[in-house]
Amino acid sequence: MSSASHAKENDSLLLSSVDPETDTEFYVPIPVTHDTIMRPWKQWGTPPRMPLSLEQEYKAQDTQTSLREQIESDDANSESQPSTESVGTKSINGSEGAEPTKSRSGSDYSFRDTLGRTFNTKSDAYPLPADMAEHERLSMQHRVFTGLFGGLYPAADMVDEVMNPKDNHTPWVLDLGTGSGGWAIDMAKKFPKAQVVGTDLAPPRLGNVTVPDNCSFEVHDANTPFQKWENAFDFVHCRAMASGLRDRPGFMRNVAKILRPGGVLILSNGTPQLVDGNGVPCRVIEEGKEGFRWIQQWYSACAAAFINNAKMRWTHDFHEIALECPYFDDVTSKMLLMPMGNWFPDETTPKDFQYAADINRYNFIAMVNAFVPLLISDGYRKEVIEYWRSEVAKELMEQKVRTCGAFPCTWCRRSDVVWTPVNSDSTGTV
């Protein structure tokens, strides 16, 4: 298929990474230096390149079968757990929670169906689905992050300090944009003496997963102020949801309101810019030319669709916002490179990281499916999207390209500055 056939309904091409509002190219928002890149597979080094003979030998192994077996084993273990009919909320600092998620089926929550997928009804700012297929992908993505981070979060020393207080204080944790609830559930298991709350635009599709007693879920739009929970949380975690935030400085002020002094905030989000193993951005190149990648072309189109339809920017600018906000100290940012495929194995690479990188291929293929309604809404023809999906899957499964997702992470502490609302009205909005 030629490049010309990748036209939208108006027959104009959208194959560049240019932001139509600012006429600037998308970029990796954190400078790529030895001080800012996290390469877990080889600290500050170049990812090892396998000799062709070794590469052929590795590809000959039945890695896909073993991966499926592991996933099926994990799913079987979760399905064997006893059913939990209700997931309620607990009070924090004496205040009752909002309307709880009462059933795993989400029967108490209304959804909307569009183009064969199911979406939340709380906000149109986040344009990806909220159905079982997407939550299964988010559960898979959670496995990827856990393997690549080497745990549930970066900045382990900072987080462990607030999660293991020396007094009898019970740590409270908030997972904003909890998605499938996987991170919140794992965090509750890791810290059984803590209380963990997960919030999102729709309740998690928990299936037969058992929710620990110290974990609960609520429906809440992070674009709106937290009218409760002031000075309540020791750790706020926000991963892969920034594209749904309309006012990021305002969001940071709202989070500051609910964090205790000394509490930790971790924000991480993907970018529409793919990079190679050294953090060098992959350009959007015309089909047929050297360096062309279907996945970068697709990424660029999705980023533009975010702007055109949801009026949101798919970027990570929390480092600068946190630095300018008086409510946060000790601001640090690093870039996690997320390999799409295990194309770098050697004796120094942790097995968990290899496994996570391998799963990441499946995660991105599923992500292509999740973006289909958004691309159709942006004017792309179905046959074009189908062809894209086929080519992206081919690139990833055959490991034709050695590409990483760029995942900036920012963490900081809540300062001692007393929170005050910007507006003088009684709502306390920012």
C-alpha angles and dihedrals in degrees: 000000000000127000090251091064091064091078126134121236090278089053093241118131123238103186102127132089095234120134103231092211099053101020089229129126122254111254143179099273098212116063109255105234136137088264097054107038121090109205102172093182094062121003111244091334137115112270108258114259115217121226110249093252092054091045091054090048092050093048089051090062115096093244094149092056093050090048092052090048091054093048092047090049091051091048092048091052092051092047091052091061118100117267121260111210098190137028109197134182126248127218120258120207088349097304120120119240126246123265105316129227098258103186138021091232091064089232090149092056126070120227133186126227121219129171093343096311133096122236139188120261098210099079140000091206091090106056102186124100127269098203131118093267092056094045090051087053090049090052089053090047089052089057089051094052093045091053095044095045091044088234143009096302145008120242089052096174092054094047096043089054094060093038093055105045119184093226127058093271115137110228116231120206129194122199107197114202091015094176108179091006093240097129094046092050093047091047091052090051092048092050107031092173092057128082116231126196123188121197133185143146090270133023117265118262095235100173108184095336113133113232114214117240090247094057129078139167135219136181111242137149109230088209089071126071122264102245091188136030096063110175089356111120132072095190130025117190123194119177131173097345104096091103088070096054116103099188112027098179088050090048090053090052090050091051090049088058093060098040120093116232106277091022119140129241121193120187124181132167141167124247130215089240117095119202137195124246091281095052094257110147118249110230127221100253129185114265113267095027125110113276095025113152124186091205094057090048090052092046091053092050091050092050091052090047089055089057096041097047110020094029087227132130119231096215141111114234100148095114093066093040093052092048091054095045114090091210095071135066136177093037113189131171132188135172118237114205111215111200114214097221136002098274097140109055118157136141093279096056115098113236092232090056092049090050092048093049090050092051089048089073090060090044092057093045089053089046089058088058092049091056095052097095091047092051092047089051088052091057105263116143118244094237090054092051091047090053090048091051091051094049095044091050090049092051092050101041094045091040090229091156129040101220137155132202113235110231115181116203126196126187132178144156129251108251125222092253109125112245116242128178119247093220121060096220123107096253094078092222121161 
